[in-house]
Short mmCIF file of C-alpha atoms in Angstrom, two decimals:
data_model
loop_
_atom_site.label_atom_id
_atom_site.label_comp_id
_atom_site.label_asym_id
_atom_site.label_seq_id
_atom_site.Cartn_x
_atom_site.Cartn_y
_atom_site.Cartn_z
CA UNK A 1 131.89 191.90 111.10
CA UNK A 2 135.04 190.29 109.75
CA UNK A 3 133.33 188.12 107.15
CA UNK A 4 134.91 185.18 105.30
CA UNK A 5 131.58 183.73 104.18
CA UNK A 6 132.27 180.54 106.15
CA UNK A 7 130.62 178.93 109.14
CA UNK A 8 132.61 180.65 111.93
CA UNK A 9 131.96 184.19 110.73
CA UNK A 10 128.33 183.20 110.06
CA UNK A 11 127.89 181.89 113.61
CA UNK A 12 129.73 184.90 114.98
CA UNK A 13 127.35 187.21 113.15
CA UNK A 14 124.37 185.26 114.46
CA UNK A 15 125.54 185.78 118.05
CA UNK A 16 126.28 189.45 117.39
CA UNK A 17 122.78 189.97 115.97
CA UNK A 18 121.32 188.38 119.13
CA UNK A 19 123.46 190.47 121.49
CA UNK A 20 121.78 193.50 123.11
CA UNK A 21 125.05 195.50 123.12
CA UNK A 22 126.18 194.85 119.53
CA UNK A 23 124.78 196.24 116.29
CA UNK A 24 126.55 194.87 113.20
CA UNK A 25 126.52 197.52 110.47
CA UNK A 26 129.00 196.24 107.84
CA UNK A 27 130.68 193.11 106.55
CA UNK A 28 134.43 193.32 105.83
CA UNK A 29 136.18 190.75 103.63
CA UNK A 30 139.68 190.36 102.17
CA UNK A 31 139.84 189.25 98.54
CA UNK A 32 142.57 188.11 96.16
CA UNK A 33 143.12 190.69 93.39
CA UNK A 34 144.50 188.11 90.93
CA UNK A 35 141.74 185.51 91.20
CA UNK A 36 138.90 187.86 92.22
CA UNK A 37 138.03 185.51 95.05
CA UNK A 38 137.77 185.53 98.83
CA UNK A 39 141.26 185.22 100.31
CA UNK A 40 142.05 181.69 101.59
CA UNK A 41 138.56 180.34 100.83
CA UNK A 42 138.74 180.72 97.04
CA UNK A 43 135.05 181.69 96.76
CA UNK A 44 134.03 183.84 93.80
CA UNK A 45 133.34 187.50 94.60
CA UNK A 46 129.83 187.25 93.12
CA UNK A 47 128.89 184.66 95.75
CA UNK A 48 130.23 186.92 98.48
CA UNK A 49 128.11 189.77 97.12
CA UNK A 50 125.07 187.50 97.09
CA UNK A 51 125.63 186.65 100.76
CA UNK A 52 125.78 190.34 101.64
CA UNK A 53 122.49 190.99 99.81
CA UNK A 54 120.81 188.06 101.57
CA UNK A 55 122.01 189.38 104.93
CA UNK A 56 121.13 192.98 104.15
CA UNK A 57 124.41 194.55 105.29
CA UNK A 58 126.81 196.61 103.15
CA UNK A 59 130.04 194.86 102.17
CA UNK A 60 133.45 196.54 102.47
CA UNK A 61 136.07 194.78 100.32
CA UNK A 62 139.81 194.80 101.02
CA UNK A 63 141.71 193.73 97.90
CA UNK A 64 145.09 192.06 98.39
CA UNK A 65 147.81 190.83 95.99
CA UNK A 66 148.35 187.09 95.50
CA UNK A 67 150.96 186.73 98.27
CA UNK A 68 150.85 189.98 100.27
CA UNK A 69 153.58 190.90 102.73
CA UNK A 70 152.45 191.68 106.27
CA UNK A 71 153.27 195.32 105.57
CA UNK A 72 150.93 195.45 102.57
CA UNK A 73 148.22 193.53 104.42
CA UNK A 74 148.34 195.85 107.42
CA UNK A 75 148.43 198.99 105.26
CA UNK A 76 145.32 198.00 103.34
CA UNK A 77 143.49 196.86 106.44
CA UNK A 78 144.30 200.15 108.15
CA UNK A 79 142.92 202.06 105.15
CA UNK A 80 139.71 200.02 105.37
CA UNK A 81 139.40 200.69 109.11
CA UNK A 82 139.93 204.41 108.62
CA UNK A 83 137.20 204.49 105.97
CA UNK A 84 134.76 202.71 108.28
CA UNK A 85 135.76 204.83 111.26
CA UNK A 86 134.72 207.88 109.25
CA UNK A 87 131.22 206.36 109.26
CA UNK A 88 131.27 205.94 113.04
CA UNK A 89 132.35 202.30 113.25
CA UNK A 90 135.01 201.53 115.88
CA UNK A 91 134.51 197.86 116.77
CA UNK A 92 135.42 194.79 114.75
CA UNK A 93 133.77 191.41 115.35
CA UNK A 94 135.48 188.08 114.67
CA UNK A 95 134.42 184.43 114.53
CA UNK A 96 137.64 183.15 116.12
CA UNK A 97 137.25 180.30 118.61
CA UNK A 98 140.44 179.55 120.51
CA UNK A 99 143.65 180.66 118.74
CA UNK A 100 145.08 182.97 121.40
CA UNK A 101 147.96 184.34 119.32
CA UNK A 102 145.59 185.31 116.49
CA UNK A 103 143.27 187.06 118.92
CA UNK A 104 146.14 189.00 120.45
CA UNK A 105 147.35 190.06 117.01
CA UNK A 106 143.90 191.33 116.06
CA UNK A 107 143.50 193.21 119.33
CA UNK A 108 146.92 194.84 119.04
CA UNK A 109 146.43 195.94 115.42
CA UNK A 110 142.97 197.32 116.11
CA UNK A 111 144.15 199.18 119.23
CA UNK A 112 146.72 201.01 117.10
CA UNK A 113 143.89 202.27 114.92
CA UNK A 114 141.77 203.28 117.92
CA UNK A 115 139.43 200.31 117.54
CA UNK A 116 138.33 197.46 119.81
CA UNK A 117 137.81 193.79 118.99
CA UNK A 118 134.93 191.56 120.05
CA UNK A 119 134.73 187.77 119.73
CA UNK A 120 131.08 186.63 120.06
CA UNK A 121 131.78 182.86 119.97
CA UNK A 122 135.17 182.81 121.69
CA UNK A 123 135.81 179.56 123.63
CA UNK A 124 132.34 178.20 122.99
CA UNK A 125 132.51 174.36 122.97
CA UNK A 126 132.54 172.79 119.52
CA UNK A 127 129.59 170.53 120.37
CA UNK A 128 127.51 173.56 121.35
CA UNK A 129 128.40 175.45 118.18
CA UNK A 130 127.61 172.51 115.94
CA UNK A 131 124.28 171.98 117.69
CA UNK A 132 123.42 175.63 116.95
CA UNK A 133 124.61 175.33 113.38
CA UNK A 134 122.34 172.41 112.60
CA UNK A 135 119.37 173.34 114.80
CA UNK A 136 119.15 176.89 113.46
CA UNK A 137 119.25 175.76 109.84
CA UNK A 138 122.69 176.90 108.73
CA UNK A 139 123.86 175.11 105.59
CA UNK A 140 127.33 175.19 104.06
CA UNK A 141 129.68 173.54 101.57
CA UNK A 142 133.36 172.80 102.20
CA UNK A 143 135.23 174.88 99.62
CA UNK A 144 138.86 174.41 100.65
CA UNK A 145 140.88 171.70 102.40
CA UNK A 146 144.50 171.58 103.51
CA UNK A 147 146.16 168.50 101.99
CA UNK A 148 148.34 168.03 105.06
CA UNK A 149 145.24 167.31 107.12
CA UNK A 150 142.48 166.04 104.80
CA UNK A 151 142.36 164.05 101.59
CA UNK A 152 140.73 165.67 98.53
CA UNK A 153 137.45 163.79 98.96
CA UNK A 154 136.47 166.17 101.79
CA UNK A 155 136.60 169.17 99.47
CA UNK A 156 133.17 169.98 98.05
CA UNK A 157 131.23 168.02 100.64
CA UNK A 158 128.17 169.31 102.44
CA UNK A 159 129.11 170.50 105.92
CA UNK A 160 126.85 168.09 107.77
CA UNK A 161 126.96 165.52 110.55
CA UNK A 162 128.39 162.88 108.22
CA UNK A 163 131.26 165.21 107.37
CA UNK A 164 132.03 165.68 111.07
CA UNK A 165 131.90 161.93 111.75
CA UNK A 166 134.36 161.27 108.91
CA UNK A 167 136.98 163.76 110.09
CA UNK A 168 140.28 162.19 111.23
CA UNK A 169 140.81 162.41 115.02
CA UNK A 170 143.74 164.80 114.51
CA UNK A 171 141.56 167.41 112.80
CA UNK A 172 139.88 170.13 114.83
CA UNK A 173 136.12 169.61 114.29
CA UNK A 174 135.70 173.33 113.59
CA UNK A 175 138.76 173.48 111.32
CA UNK A 176 140.24 176.12 113.60
CA UNK A 177 143.79 175.30 112.48
CA UNK A 178 142.97 175.90 108.82
CA UNK A 179 142.19 172.26 108.00
CA UNK A 180 139.17 173.31 105.94
CA UNK A 181 137.08 176.34 104.99
CA UNK A 182 133.42 176.60 104.04
CA UNK A 183 130.81 178.72 102.27
CA UNK A 184 127.45 179.29 103.99
CA UNK A 185 124.58 179.27 101.52
CA UNK A 186 121.74 179.45 104.04
CA UNK A 187 121.43 181.01 107.49
CA UNK A 188 118.53 182.05 109.74
CA UNK A 189 119.19 185.72 108.91
CA UNK A 190 119.39 185.24 105.11
CA UNK A 191 116.39 186.62 103.24
CA UNK A 192 116.47 183.38 101.23
CA UNK A 193 118.97 180.57 100.53
CA UNK A 194 121.65 180.97 97.87
CA UNK A 195 121.36 178.38 95.12
CA UNK A 196 124.84 177.12 94.21
CA UNK A 197 126.28 174.29 92.18
CA UNK A 198 129.68 172.69 92.49
CA UNK A 199 132.15 173.23 89.67
CA UNK A 200 135.62 171.81 89.19
CA UNK A 201 137.94 170.82 92.01
CA UNK A 202 141.54 172.01 91.72
CA UNK A 203 144.78 171.68 93.66
CA UNK A 204 146.96 174.71 94.38
CA UNK A 205 150.42 174.75 95.95
CA UNK A 206 152.04 177.64 97.77
CA UNK A 207 155.63 178.20 98.87
CA UNK A 208 156.30 180.33 101.91
CA UNK A 209 159.52 182.17 102.61
CA UNK A 210 162.04 180.06 104.50
CA UNK A 211 163.74 181.55 107.59
CA UNK A 212 167.31 182.75 107.20
CA UNK A 213 168.54 180.14 109.68
CA UNK A 214 167.28 176.84 111.01
CA UNK A 215 167.01 178.30 114.50
CA UNK A 216 164.49 180.85 113.21
CA UNK A 217 161.96 178.09 112.50
CA UNK A 218 159.48 177.25 115.24
CA UNK A 219 159.24 173.73 116.65
CA UNK A 220 155.91 173.14 114.93
CA UNK A 221 157.48 174.02 111.57
CA UNK A 222 160.46 171.72 112.09
CA UNK A 223 158.11 168.85 112.95
CA UNK A 224 156.44 168.97 109.52
CA UNK A 225 157.83 167.13 106.45
CA UNK A 226 158.08 170.32 104.37
CA UNK A 227 156.87 173.18 106.59
CA UNK A 228 157.42 175.90 103.99
CA UNK A 229 155.18 174.53 101.27
CA UNK A 230 151.47 173.81 101.39
CA UNK A 231 148.89 172.29 99.06
CA UNK A 232 145.17 173.03 99.13
CA UNK A 233 142.17 171.64 97.28
CA UNK A 234 139.48 174.09 96.18
CA UNK A 235 135.94 173.34 95.06
CA UNK A 236 134.69 176.06 92.75
CA UNK A 237 131.15 177.14 93.56
CA UNK A 238 128.88 178.77 91.00
CA UNK A 239 125.54 180.49 91.32
CA UNK A 240 122.80 178.08 90.26
CA UNK A 241 119.89 179.32 88.11
CA UNK A 242 117.22 178.74 90.77
CA UNK A 243 116.90 178.60 94.54
CA UNK A 244 117.14 175.11 95.98
CA UNK A 245 119.45 172.55 97.43
CA UNK A 246 123.08 172.43 96.44
CA UNK A 247 123.41 170.49 93.21
CA UNK A 248 125.91 167.73 92.50
CA UNK A 249 129.34 168.54 91.04
CA UNK A 250 129.49 169.14 87.33
CA UNK A 251 133.02 167.80 87.09
CA UNK A 252 136.03 167.27 89.30
CA UNK A 253 139.68 166.39 88.91
#
């Protein structure tokens, strides 16, 4: 299972565990070597390890540099796939919902390694997924928001019905376009909830490589004010001393 620790991979795993023709055996996660955190989500590695223990599946970590090239990313992912294939694993599961180009990329890369891809929650309606999320007892915290889509106040919030009601109309309710990312601290297949507390909230900016010519930029890039820079807010989560509800932030700026 391609595992980010967020709600989509958590729901995808739930559906895989319920499927008669799937048997999840491992979790696979990419992490940032510099920060020792889950790539994109910014979640500490120790919280990822706690999730894996609560689920009861072994975790395979793929460590990446701060801003990896596609060549480096694909090389390290291929090494991870080869290691898992040696254990008899040949299928990768994803929590993607409706980004067709991303699905095609995953399928093509896996096919080159002799693997297949499965998407347990592909094209499921958002309302249906959210009903499952709440009814089954999933609980999560928003750990990262994209400043282009959401103001900082959304970062660190509980992923609940109030959060969904407050989302701007332009934001995908599942955050499928990268508007926000989350950390699941309780799920129906966890042995017990993970007690976490919110730490500081920080802003990080990233600069992407600009195309050599204006014509090389896609229309969606040209439509943005500064398409080659991005700012994200991260809420640092820490393991709390005892099991219970998520505690209030200790500090934020």
